[in-house]
Amino acid sequence: MFYQKKIHQWLKIILLINCILLIIFNLTSCKKEDKNSIAIVNGQKITKEEYEKNVNFYTKFFSEKFGSSYLTQIADNKKRNIDNIKTDVLNSLIHEKIMLDDLKKHKIDINKDQINKLKEEQIEKLNGKDSLKANLDAFDENLDDYDDILLQNAIGIQHKNNFLSTFKIKDKTVVKYYKKNKKLQKQYKYIALKFNNKDYANSLKSQINNNQKFREYANKEIKNFEVIKSDFVYIDDALLSNSKVTKKNQLSNVFKFKNDYYILMIISENTDQNDLLVKARDLIAEKEYDEYYKNMIKKSKVEILK
């Protein structure tokens, strides 16, 4: 009897040790398994390799565009630009996995055509394929890596387009929304001259005394300022609202916006009700997509491993 109890106790101890060893083995196995991952999103891994590739791409891009000191400069949120880039890249990759998962649920594939379309748009902006290649060579990247970056953009575009293409709303709801929001009943297109020096902006403004003179300066081939040409926007557009201009061909005074100085003029107005109703519907659809997107993010299971 004594020996049976003793054996029973030893069996308990052996089983306990085995359980502990099994737990330790599983924990170390998990660590080994995830050592190459930076996050897990709905069961899908974000590898350190894809994260670092994206960080390298954007750090090179912004360094080339704004200078080597840009990365260590402090941004408005009191963090270094390099730290903001890393955060933005991780968030972007997380959101990409979530959107891709959602597209798969709706049986929507990202096709090569979408990537090629984005590439063609970029080529057009950079005035040709040679210019695109020169820009990639400047920060030591190749077209294959660039295609991976474009794929991420394509996922976001495809996800949004898929939602908007299936979005339905009654006409009377759109009309009610349009009539309730006065700002939706008119749009403006403007040209703005942008300066980094207040004295120079004021000096030039003294020479621009009418809208014709303003257009002449805006169309000069050689100039010491930037010209911004807007699409049709609403009155609450950030730059337009800061200009205090509300009428066509009305010139603004020199005004400061963020860290630069501007002279602005409205060149066209849109009061076409049919067109404005279509745009009001698009605004409603955009808001609905934003809500859908937020809920999708909220419901997702995200684990940061770094």
PDB file of C-alpha atoms in Angstrom, residues 3-296:
ATOM      1  CA  TYR A   3       4.642   1.551  -2.286  1.00  0.00           C
ATOM      2  CA  GLN A   4       1.494   2.109  -4.383  1.00  0.00           C
ATOM      3  CA  LYS A   5       1.052   5.594  -2.880  1.00  0.00           C
ATOM      4  CA  LYS A   6       4.708   6.354  -3.505  1.00  0.00           C
ATOM      5  CA  ILE A   7       4.436   5.243  -7.145  1.00  0.00           C
ATOM      6  CA  HIS A   8       1.270   7.310  -7.564  1.00  0.00           C
ATOM      7  CA  GLN A   9       3.067  10.410  -6.211  1.00  0.00           C
ATOM      8  CA  TRP A  10       6.015   9.847  -8.521  1.00  0.00           C
ATOM      9  CA  LEU A  11       3.680   9.485 -11.519  1.00  0.00           C
ATOM     10  CA  LYS A  12       2.050  12.816 -10.603  1.00  0.00           C
ATOM     11  CA  ILE A  13       5.466  14.488 -10.407  1.00  0.00           C
ATOM     12  CA  ILE A  14       6.562  13.002 -13.746  1.00  0.00           C
ATOM     13  CA  LEU A  15       3.317  14.126 -15.415  1.00  0.00           C
ATOM     14  CA  LEU A  16       3.707  17.627 -13.967  1.00  0.00           C
ATOM     15  CA  ILE A  17       7.298  17.861 -15.210  1.00  0.00           C
ATOM     16  CA  ASN A  18       6.189  16.674 -18.672  1.00  0.00           C
ATOM     17  CA  CYS A  19       3.450  19.307 -18.754  1.00  0.00           C
ATOM     18  CA  ILE A  20       5.910  22.052 -17.778  1.00  0.00           C
ATOM     19  CA  LEU A  21       8.405  20.877 -20.414  1.00  0.00           C
ATOM     20  CA  LEU A  22       5.628  20.803 -23.029  1.00  0.00           C
ATOM     21  CA  ILE A  23       4.564  24.371 -22.186  1.00  0.00           C
ATOM     22  CA  ILE A  24       8.180  25.586 -22.348  1.00  0.00           C
ATOM     23  CA  PHE A  25       8.661  23.791 -25.676  1.00  0.00           C
ATOM     24  CA  ASN A  26       5.500  25.369 -27.113  1.00  0.00           C
ATOM     25  CA  LEU A  27       6.482  28.836 -25.937  1.00  0.00           C
ATOM     26  CA  THR A  28       9.971  28.578 -27.421  1.00  0.00           C
ATOM     27  CA  SER A  29       8.511  27.123 -30.628  1.00  0.00           C
ATOM     28  CA  CYS A  30       6.130  30.114 -30.938  1.00  0.00           C
ATOM     29  CA  LYS A  31       9.016  32.512 -30.430  1.00  0.00           C
ATOM     30  CA  LYS A  32      11.038  30.743 -33.108  1.00  0.00           C
ATOM     31  CA  GLU A  33       8.084  30.707 -35.432  1.00  0.00           C
ATOM     32  CA  ASP A  34       7.421  34.435 -35.040  1.00  0.00           C
ATOM     33  CA  LYS A  35      10.987  35.730 -34.909  1.00  0.00           C
ATOM     34  CA  ASN A  36      10.737  36.791 -38.554  1.00  0.00           C
ATOM     35  CA  SER A  37       7.373  38.516 -38.111  1.00  0.00           C
ATOM     36  CA  ILE A  38       6.606  41.994 -36.847  1.00  0.00           C
ATOM     37  CA  ALA A  39       2.821  41.638 -36.515  1.00  0.00           C
ATOM     38  CA  ILE A  40      -0.036  39.164 -36.969  1.00  0.00           C
ATOM     39  CA  VAL A  41      -3.271  40.463 -38.491  1.00  0.00           C
ATOM     40  CA  ASN A  42      -6.311  38.157 -38.490  1.00  0.00           C
ATOM     41  CA  GLY A  43      -3.898  35.215 -38.558  1.00  0.00           C
ATOM     42  CA  GLN A  44      -1.790  36.668 -41.384  1.00  0.00           C
ATOM     43  CA  LYS A  45       1.831  37.537 -40.666  1.00  0.00           C
ATOM     44  CA  ILE A  46       3.600  40.755 -41.580  1.00  0.00           C
ATOM     45  CA  THR A  47       7.232  39.769 -41.996  1.00  0.00           C
ATOM     46  CA  LYS A  48      10.141  41.885 -40.879  1.00  0.00           C
ATOM     47  CA  GLU A  49      11.462  41.624 -44.428  1.00  0.00           C
ATOM     48  CA  GLU A  50       8.429  43.309 -46.035  1.00  0.00           C
ATOM     49  CA  TYR A  51       8.311  45.887 -43.219  1.00  0.00           C
ATOM     50  CA  GLU A  52      11.998  46.778 -43.594  1.00  0.00           C
ATOM     51  CA  LYS A  53      11.717  46.849 -47.405  1.00  0.00           C
ATOM     52  CA  ASN A  54       8.899  49.390 -47.153  1.00  0.00           C
ATOM     53  CA  VAL A  55      10.730  51.480 -44.530  1.00  0.00           C
ATOM     54  CA  ASN A  56      13.864  51.517 -46.708  1.00  0.00           C
ATOM     55  CA  PHE A  57      11.853  52.530 -49.772  1.00  0.00           C
ATOM     56  CA  TYR A  58      10.155  55.481 -48.077  1.00  0.00           C
ATOM     57  CA  THR A  59      13.209  56.689 -46.145  1.00  0.00           C
ATOM     58  CA  LYS A  60      15.184  56.791 -49.389  1.00  0.00           C
ATOM     59  CA  PHE A  61      12.286  58.466 -51.174  1.00  0.00           C
ATOM     60  CA  PHE A  62      11.848  61.248 -48.587  1.00  0.00           C
ATOM     61  CA  SER A  63      15.616  61.716 -48.168  1.00  0.00           C
ATOM     62  CA  GLU A  64      15.935  62.161 -51.917  1.00  0.00           C
ATOM     63  CA  LYS A  65      12.991  64.568 -52.022  1.00  0.00           C
ATOM     64  CA  PHE A  66      13.666  66.685 -48.905  1.00  0.00           C
ATOM     65  CA  GLY A  67      17.358  66.127 -48.163  1.00  0.00           C
ATOM     66  CA  SER A  68      19.322  63.764 -45.908  1.00  0.00           C
ATOM     67  CA  SER A  69      18.541  65.769 -42.743  1.00  0.00           C
ATOM     68  CA  TYR A  70      14.771  65.272 -43.200  1.00  0.00           C
ATOM     69  CA  LEU A  71      14.699  61.927 -41.373  1.00  0.00           C
ATOM     70  CA  THR A  72      16.066  63.349 -38.111  1.00  0.00           C
ATOM     71  CA  GLN A  73      13.959  66.529 -38.192  1.00  0.00           C
ATOM     72  CA  ILE A  74      11.156  66.843 -35.626  1.00  0.00           C
ATOM     73  CA  ALA A  75       7.630  66.793 -37.065  1.00  0.00           C
ATOM     74  CA  ASP A  76       4.495  68.565 -35.761  1.00  0.00           C
ATOM     75  CA  ASN A  77       3.719  65.616 -33.452  1.00  0.00           C
ATOM     76  CA  LYS A  78       7.114  66.106 -31.695  1.00  0.00           C
ATOM     77  CA  LYS A  79       8.529  62.903 -33.178  1.00  0.00           C
ATOM     78  CA  ARG A  80      11.347  62.452 -35.684  1.00  0.00           C
ATOM     79  CA  ASN A  81      10.250  61.995 -39.296  1.00  0.00           C
ATOM     80  CA  ILE A  82      11.984  58.596 -39.435  1.00  0.00           C
ATOM     81  CA  ASP A  83       9.893  57.395 -36.468  1.00  0.00           C
ATOM     82  CA  ASN A  84       6.710  58.646 -38.128  1.00  0.00           C
ATOM     83  CA  ILE A  85       7.652  56.832 -41.342  1.00  0.00           C
ATOM     84  CA  LYS A  86       8.151  53.562 -39.438  1.00  0.00           C
ATOM     85  CA  THR A  87       4.787  53.955 -37.675  1.00  0.00           C
ATOM     86  CA  ASP A  88       3.008  54.852 -40.924  1.00  0.00           C
ATOM     87  CA  VAL A  89       4.552  51.884 -42.755  1.00  0.00           C
ATOM     88  CA  LEU A  90       3.466  49.423 -40.051  1.00  0.00           C
ATOM     89  CA  ASN A  91      -0.053  50.867 -39.942  1.00  0.00           C
ATOM     90  CA  SER A  92      -0.223  50.748 -43.733  1.00  0.00           C
ATOM     91  CA  LEU A  93       0.818  47.082 -43.824  1.00  0.00           C
ATOM     92  CA  ILE A  94      -1.694  46.209 -41.088  1.00  0.00           C
ATOM     93  CA  HIS A  95      -4.500  47.957 -42.955  1.00  0.00           C
ATOM     94  CA  GLU A  96      -3.403  46.285 -46.199  1.00  0.00           C
ATOM     95  CA  LYS A  97      -3.774  42.809 -44.630  1.00  0.00           C
ATOM     96  CA  ILE A  98      -7.206  43.740 -43.229  1.00  0.00           C
ATOM     97  CA  MET A  99      -8.428  45.071 -46.594  1.00  0.00           C
ATOM     98  CA  LEU A 100      -7.018  42.075 -48.453  1.00  0.00           C
ATOM     99  CA  ASP A 101      -8.814  39.743 -46.037  1.00  0.00           C
ATOM    100  CA  ASP A 102     -12.062  41.667 -46.595  1.00  0.00           C
ATOM    101  CA  LEU A 103     -11.651  41.514 -50.390  1.00  0.00           C
ATOM    102  CA  LYS A 104     -11.125  37.744 -50.220  1.00  0.00           C
ATOM    103  CA  LYS A 105     -14.368  37.406 -48.250  1.00  0.00           C
ATOM    104  CA  HIS A 106     -16.125  39.159 -51.152  1.00  0.00           C
ATOM    105  CA  LYS A 107     -14.160  37.028 -53.679  1.00  0.00           C
ATOM    106  CA  ILE A 108     -12.464  40.078 -55.213  1.00  0.00           C
ATOM    107  CA  ASP A 109      -8.947  39.641 -56.626  1.00  0.00           C
ATOM    108  CA  ILE A 110      -6.308  42.323 -57.109  1.00  0.00           C
ATOM    109  CA  ASN A 111      -5.411  42.079 -60.774  1.00  0.00           C
ATOM    110  CA  LYS A 112      -2.252  43.158 -62.550  1.00  0.00           C
ATOM    111  CA  ASP A 113      -4.248  45.743 -64.503  1.00  0.00           C
ATOM    112  CA  GLN A 114      -4.743  47.841 -61.357  1.00  0.00           C
ATOM    113  CA  ILE A 115      -0.997  47.834 -60.661  1.00  0.00           C
ATOM    114  CA  ASN A 116      -0.194  48.717 -64.273  1.00  0.00           C
ATOM    115  CA  LYS A 117      -2.734  51.549 -64.170  1.00  0.00           C
ATOM    116  CA  LEU A 118      -1.046  53.014 -61.072  1.00  0.00           C
ATOM    117  CA  LYS A 119       2.344  52.672 -62.735  1.00  0.00           C
ATOM    118  CA  GLU A 120       1.113  54.450 -65.872  1.00  0.00           C
ATOM    119  CA  GLU A 121      -0.276  57.293 -63.731  1.00  0.00           C
ATOM    120  CA  GLN A 122       3.096  57.620 -61.986  1.00  0.00           C
ATOM    121  CA  ILE A 123       4.928  57.548 -65.320  1.00  0.00           C
ATOM    122  CA  GLU A 124       2.660  60.334 -66.593  1.00  0.00           C
ATOM    123  CA  LYS A 125       3.367  62.449 -63.485  1.00  0.00           C
ATOM    124  CA  LEU A 126       7.109  61.948 -63.951  1.00  0.00           C
ATOM    125  CA  ASN A 127       6.980  62.629 -67.709  1.00  0.00           C
ATOM    126  CA  GLY A 128       7.972  59.202 -69.003  1.00  0.00           C
ATOM    127  CA  LYS A 129       9.333  55.737 -68.155  1.00  0.00           C
ATOM    128  CA  ASP A 130      12.945  56.926 -68.269  1.00  0.00           C
ATOM    129  CA  SER A 131      12.147  59.528 -65.620  1.00  0.00           C
ATOM    130  CA  LEU A 132      10.518  56.889 -63.406  1.00  0.00           C
ATOM    131  CA  LYS A 133      13.563  54.633 -63.749  1.00  0.00           C
ATOM    132  CA  ALA A 134      15.886  57.564 -62.988  1.00  0.00           C
ATOM    133  CA  ASN A 135      13.889  58.348 -59.848  1.00  0.00           C
ATOM    134  CA  LEU A 136      14.074  54.703 -58.705  1.00  0.00           C
ATOM    135  CA  ASP A 137      17.801  54.522 -59.506  1.00  0.00           C
ATOM    136  CA  ALA A 138      18.340  57.668 -57.436  1.00  0.00           C
ATOM    137  CA  PHE A 139      17.407  55.798 -54.276  1.00  0.00           C
ATOM    138  CA  ASP A 140      18.720  52.390 -55.382  1.00  0.00           C
ATOM    139  CA  GLU A 141      15.391  50.642 -56.011  1.00  0.00           C
ATOM    140  CA  ASN A 142      14.244  48.416 -58.859  1.00  0.00           C
ATOM    141  CA  LEU A 143      10.932  48.072 -60.692  1.00  0.00           C
ATOM    142  CA  ASP A 144      10.089  44.734 -58.997  1.00  0.00           C
ATOM    143  CA  ASP A 145      10.271  46.301 -55.530  1.00  0.00           C
ATOM    144  CA  TYR A 146       8.321  49.272 -56.841  1.00  0.00           C
ATOM    145  CA  ASP A 147       5.593  46.902 -58.073  1.00  0.00           C
ATOM    146  CA  ASP A 148       5.272  45.576 -54.506  1.00  0.00           C
ATOM    147  CA  ILE A 149       4.698  49.124 -53.256  1.00  0.00           C
ATOM    148  CA  LEU A 150       2.150  49.720 -56.019  1.00  0.00           C
ATOM    149  CA  LEU A 151       0.386  46.474 -55.042  1.00  0.00           C
ATOM    150  CA  GLN A 152      -0.277  47.915 -51.583  1.00  0.00           C
ATOM    151  CA  ASN A 153      -1.794  51.035 -53.141  1.00  0.00           C
ATOM    152  CA  ALA A 154      -3.819  48.870 -55.524  1.00  0.00           C
ATOM    153  CA  ILE A 155      -5.311  46.926 -52.596  1.00  0.00           C
ATOM    154  CA  GLY A 156      -6.551  50.154 -50.998  1.00  0.00           C
ATOM    155  CA  ILE A 157      -8.008  51.450 -54.265  1.00  0.00           C
ATOM    156  CA  GLN A 158      -9.659  48.126 -55.096  1.00  0.00           C
ATOM    157  CA  HIS A 159     -11.162  47.830 -51.610  1.00  0.00           C
ATOM    158  CA  LYS A 160     -12.675  51.302 -51.757  1.00  0.00           C
ATOM    159  CA  ASN A 161     -13.888  50.904 -55.346  1.00  0.00           C
ATOM    160  CA  ASN A 162     -15.539  47.605 -54.487  1.00  0.00           C
ATOM    161  CA  PHE A 163     -17.517  49.256 -51.666  1.00  0.00           C
ATOM    162  CA  LEU A 164     -18.481  52.322 -53.708  1.00  0.00           C
ATOM    163  CA  SER A 165     -19.587  50.257 -56.717  1.00  0.00           C
ATOM    164  CA  THR A 166     -22.093  48.355 -54.571  1.00  0.00           C
ATOM    165  CA  PHE A 167     -23.240  51.334 -52.505  1.00  0.00           C
ATOM    166  CA  LYS A 168     -26.922  52.231 -52.957  1.00  0.00           C
ATOM    167  CA  ILE A 169     -28.912  55.232 -51.729  1.00  0.00           C
ATOM    168  CA  LYS A 170     -32.279  56.737 -52.663  1.00  0.00           C
ATOM    169  CA  ASP A 171     -32.313  59.938 -54.730  1.00  0.00           C
ATOM    170  CA  LYS A 172     -34.595  61.711 -52.253  1.00  0.00           C
ATOM    171  CA  THR A 173     -32.045  61.070 -49.480  1.00  0.00           C
ATOM    172  CA  VAL A 174     -29.323  62.697 -51.592  1.00  0.00           C
ATOM    173  CA  VAL A 175     -31.531  65.706 -52.437  1.00  0.00           C
ATOM    174  CA  LYS A 176     -32.429  66.174 -48.760  1.00  0.00           C
ATOM    175  CA  TYR A 177     -28.745  66.036 -47.775  1.00  0.00           C
ATOM    176  CA  TYR A 178     -27.828  68.484 -50.565  1.00  0.00           C
ATOM    177  CA  LYS A 179     -30.484  71.043 -49.585  1.00  0.00           C
ATOM    178  CA  LYS A 180     -29.593  70.783 -45.910  1.00  0.00           C
ATOM    179  CA  ASN A 181     -25.883  71.549 -46.543  1.00  0.00           C
ATOM    180  CA  LYS A 182     -25.466  74.974 -48.134  1.00  0.00           C
ATOM    181  CA  LYS A 183     -21.757  74.511 -48.826  1.00  0.00           C
ATOM    182  CA  LEU A 184     -22.597  71.652 -51.231  1.00  0.00           C
ATOM    183  CA  GLN A 185     -24.557  73.995 -53.498  1.00  0.00           C
ATOM    184  CA  LYS A 186     -21.507  75.705 -55.009  1.00  0.00           C
ATOM    185  CA  GLN A 187     -17.931  74.812 -55.873  1.00  0.00           C
ATOM    186  CA  TYR A 188     -14.871  76.884 -56.696  1.00  0.00           C
ATOM    187  CA  LYS A 189     -11.720  76.424 -58.741  1.00  0.00           C
ATOM    188  CA  TYR A 190      -8.733  78.637 -57.881  1.00  0.00           C
ATOM    189  CA  ILE A 191      -5.114  79.441 -58.652  1.00  0.00           C
ATOM    190  CA  ALA A 192      -2.750  80.248 -55.789  1.00  0.00           C
ATOM    191  CA  LEU A 193       0.771  81.663 -55.894  1.00  0.00           C
ATOM    192  CA  LYS A 194       2.871  80.144 -53.103  1.00  0.00           C
ATOM    193  CA  PHE A 195       5.895  81.909 -51.560  1.00  0.00           C
ATOM    194  CA  ASN A 196       8.322  80.976 -48.801  1.00  0.00           C
ATOM    195  CA  ASN A 197       9.189  84.651 -48.172  1.00  0.00           C
ATOM    196  CA  LYS A 198       6.596  87.144 -46.885  1.00  0.00           C
ATOM    197  CA  ASP A 199       8.430  90.272 -48.102  1.00  0.00           C
ATOM    198  CA  TYR A 200       8.730  88.908 -51.627  1.00  0.00           C
ATOM    199  CA  ALA A 201       5.030  87.943 -51.618  1.00  0.00           C
ATOM    200  CA  ASN A 202       4.035  91.471 -50.540  1.00  0.00           C
ATOM    201  CA  SER A 203       6.353  93.021 -53.117  1.00  0.00           C
ATOM    202  CA  LEU A 204       4.780  90.955 -55.896  1.00  0.00           C
ATOM    203  CA  LYS A 205       1.251  91.629 -54.648  1.00  0.00           C
ATOM    204  CA  SER A 206       1.848  95.372 -55.045  1.00  0.00           C
ATOM    205  CA  GLN A 207       2.431  94.751 -58.757  1.00  0.00           C
ATOM    206  CA  ILE A 208      -0.679  92.574 -59.181  1.00  0.00           C
ATOM    207  CA  ASN A 209      -3.610  94.988 -59.195  1.00  0.00           C
ATOM    208  CA  ASN A 210      -6.128  93.024 -61.270  1.00  0.00           C
ATOM    209  CA  ASN A 211      -7.051  89.465 -62.263  1.00  0.00           C
ATOM    210  CA  GLN A 212      -5.394  89.775 -65.688  1.00  0.00           C
ATOM    211  CA  LYS A 213      -2.056  90.667 -64.101  1.00  0.00           C
ATOM    212  CA  PHE A 214      -2.471  87.744 -61.686  1.00  0.00           C
ATOM    213  CA  ARG A 215      -2.941  85.322 -64.610  1.00  0.00           C
ATOM    214  CA  GLU A 216       0.140  86.724 -66.346  1.00  0.00           C
ATOM    215  CA  TYR A 217       2.295  86.029 -63.282  1.00  0.00           C
ATOM    216  CA  ALA A 218       0.753  82.560 -62.846  1.00  0.00           C
ATOM    217  CA  ASN A 219       1.619  81.677 -66.460  1.00  0.00           C
ATOM    218  CA  LYS A 220       5.227  82.935 -66.404  1.00  0.00           C
ATOM    219  CA  GLU A 221       7.713  80.254 -67.464  1.00  0.00           C
ATOM    220  CA  ILE A 222      10.416  81.461 -65.080  1.00  0.00           C
ATOM    221  CA  LYS A 223       9.259  82.361 -61.562  1.00  0.00           C
ATOM    222  CA  ASN A 224      10.466  82.367 -57.946  1.00  0.00           C
ATOM    223  CA  PHE A 225       7.231  80.934 -56.562  1.00  0.00           C
ATOM    224  CA  GLU A 226       5.053  77.849 -56.910  1.00  0.00           C
ATOM    225  CA  VAL A 227       1.710  77.866 -58.733  1.00  0.00           C
ATOM    226  CA  ILE A 228      -1.119  75.733 -57.325  1.00  0.00           C
ATOM    227  CA  LYS A 229      -4.142  74.996 -59.526  1.00  0.00           C
ATOM    228  CA  SER A 230      -7.067  73.404 -57.733  1.00  0.00           C
ATOM    229  CA  ASP A 231      -9.855  71.162 -58.961  1.00  0.00           C
ATOM    230  CA  PHE A 232     -13.395  72.204 -58.048  1.00  0.00           C
ATOM    231  CA  VAL A 233     -13.582  72.390 -54.237  1.00  0.00           C
ATOM    232  CA  TYR A 234     -16.079  73.494 -51.607  1.00  0.00           C
ATOM    233  CA  ILE A 235     -15.792  76.762 -49.685  1.00  0.00           C
ATOM    234  CA  ASP A 236     -14.311  74.965 -46.656  1.00  0.00           C
ATOM    235  CA  ASP A 237     -11.218  73.896 -48.618  1.00  0.00           C
ATOM    236  CA  ALA A 238      -8.297  74.688 -46.274  1.00  0.00           C
ATOM    237  CA  LEU A 239      -6.423  77.054 -48.572  1.00  0.00           C
ATOM    238  CA  LEU A 240      -9.525  78.749 -49.991  1.00  0.00           C
ATOM    239  CA  SER A 241     -11.108  79.372 -46.591  1.00  0.00           C
ATOM    240  CA  ASN A 242      -7.883  80.925 -45.305  1.00  0.00           C
ATOM    241  CA  SER A 243      -7.769  83.299 -48.276  1.00  0.00           C
ATOM    242  CA  LYS A 244     -11.151  84.886 -47.302  1.00  0.00           C
ATOM    243  CA  VAL A 245     -11.984  85.052 -51.035  1.00  0.00           C
ATOM    244  CA  THR A 246     -15.551  84.060 -52.018  1.00  0.00           C
ATOM    245  CA  LYS A 247     -16.108  85.505 -55.516  1.00  0.00           C
ATOM    246  CA  LYS A 248     -14.787  84.778 -58.991  1.00  0.00           C
ATOM    247  CA  ASN A 249     -11.812  86.956 -60.101  1.00  0.00           C
ATOM    248  CA  GLN A 250     -11.500  88.385 -56.586  1.00  0.00           C
ATOM    249  CA  LEU A 251      -7.864  88.634 -55.463  1.00  0.00           C
ATOM    250  CA  SER A 252      -6.819  87.803 -51.916  1.00  0.00           C
ATOM    251  CA  ASN A 253      -4.329  89.734 -49.860  1.00  0.00           C
ATOM    252  CA  VAL A 254      -1.108  87.964 -48.950  1.00  0.00           C
ATOM    253  CA  PHE A 255      -2.013  85.401 -46.301  1.00  0.00           C
ATOM    254  CA  LYS A 256      -0.088  82.789 -44.327  1.00  0.00           C
ATOM    255  CA  PHE A 257      -1.029  79.120 -44.404  1.00  0.00           C
ATOM    256  CA  LYS A 258       1.115  76.717 -42.399  1.00  0.00           C
ATOM    257  CA  ASN A 259       4.702  77.874 -43.097  1.00  0.00           C
ATOM    258  CA  ASP A 260       4.185  79.599 -46.455  1.00  0.00           C
ATOM    259  CA  TYR A 261       2.550  82.723 -47.921  1.00  0.00           C
ATOM    260  CA  TYR A 262      -0.061  82.884 -50.669  1.00  0.00           C
ATOM    261  CA  ILE A 263      -1.960  85.098 -53.093  1.00  0.00           C
ATOM    262  CA  LEU A 264      -5.127  83.396 -54.322  1.00  0.00           C
ATOM    263  CA  MET A 265      -7.807  84.036 -56.939  1.00  0.00           C
ATOM    264  CA  ILE A 266     -10.987  82.097 -57.765  1.00  0.00           C
ATOM    265  CA  ILE A 267     -11.056  81.481 -61.526  1.00  0.00           C
ATOM    266  CA  SER A 268     -14.269  79.468 -61.913  1.00  0.00           C
ATOM    267  CA  GLU A 269     -17.494  78.492 -60.118  1.00  0.00           C
ATOM    268  CA  ASN A 270     -19.686  75.413 -60.416  1.00  0.00           C
ATOM    269  CA  THR A 271     -23.413  75.904 -59.804  1.00  0.00           C
ATOM    270  CA  ASP A 272     -24.688  73.024 -61.964  1.00  0.00           C
ATOM    271  CA  GLN A 273     -27.239  71.360 -59.661  1.00  0.00           C
ATOM    272  CA  ASN A 274     -27.178  67.966 -61.398  1.00  0.00           C
ATOM    273  CA  ASP A 275     -23.403  67.764 -61.145  1.00  0.00           C
ATOM    274  CA  LEU A 276     -23.463  68.980 -57.536  1.00  0.00           C
ATOM    275  CA  LEU A 277     -26.088  66.362 -56.594  1.00  0.00           C
ATOM    276  CA  VAL A 278     -23.871  63.620 -58.036  1.00  0.00           C
ATOM    277  CA  LYS A 279     -20.983  64.958 -55.955  1.00  0.00           C
ATOM    278  CA  ALA A 280     -23.225  65.099 -52.870  1.00  0.00           C
ATOM    279  CA  ARG A 281     -24.032  61.428 -53.408  1.00  0.00           C
ATOM    280  CA  ASP A 282     -20.302  60.689 -53.679  1.00  0.00           C
ATOM    281  CA  LEU A 283     -19.727  62.485 -50.371  1.00  0.00           C
ATOM    282  CA  ILE A 284     -22.378  60.369 -48.653  1.00  0.00           C
ATOM    283  CA  ALA A 285     -20.804  57.218 -50.126  1.00  0.00           C
ATOM    284  CA  GLU A 286     -17.351  58.332 -48.887  1.00  0.00           C
ATOM    285  CA  LYS A 287     -18.717  58.836 -45.362  1.00  0.00           C
ATOM    286  CA  GLU A 288     -20.370  55.417 -45.422  1.00  0.00           C
ATOM    287  CA  TYR A 289     -17.098  53.853 -46.582  1.00  0.00           C
ATOM    288  CA  ASP A 290     -15.195  55.583 -43.766  1.00  0.00           C
ATOM    289  CA  GLU A 291     -17.630  54.099 -41.232  1.00  0.00           C
ATOM    290  CA  TYR A 292     -17.382  50.656 -42.844  1.00  0.00           C
ATOM    291  CA  TYR A 293     -13.568  50.917 -42.802  1.00  0.00           C
ATOM    292  CA  LYS A 294     -13.432  51.967 -39.134  1.00  0.00           C
ATOM    293  CA  ASN A 295     -15.682  49.083 -38.081  1.00  0.00           C
ATOM    294  CA  MET A 296     -13.614  46.647 -40.146  1.00  0.00           C
TER     295      MET A 296
END
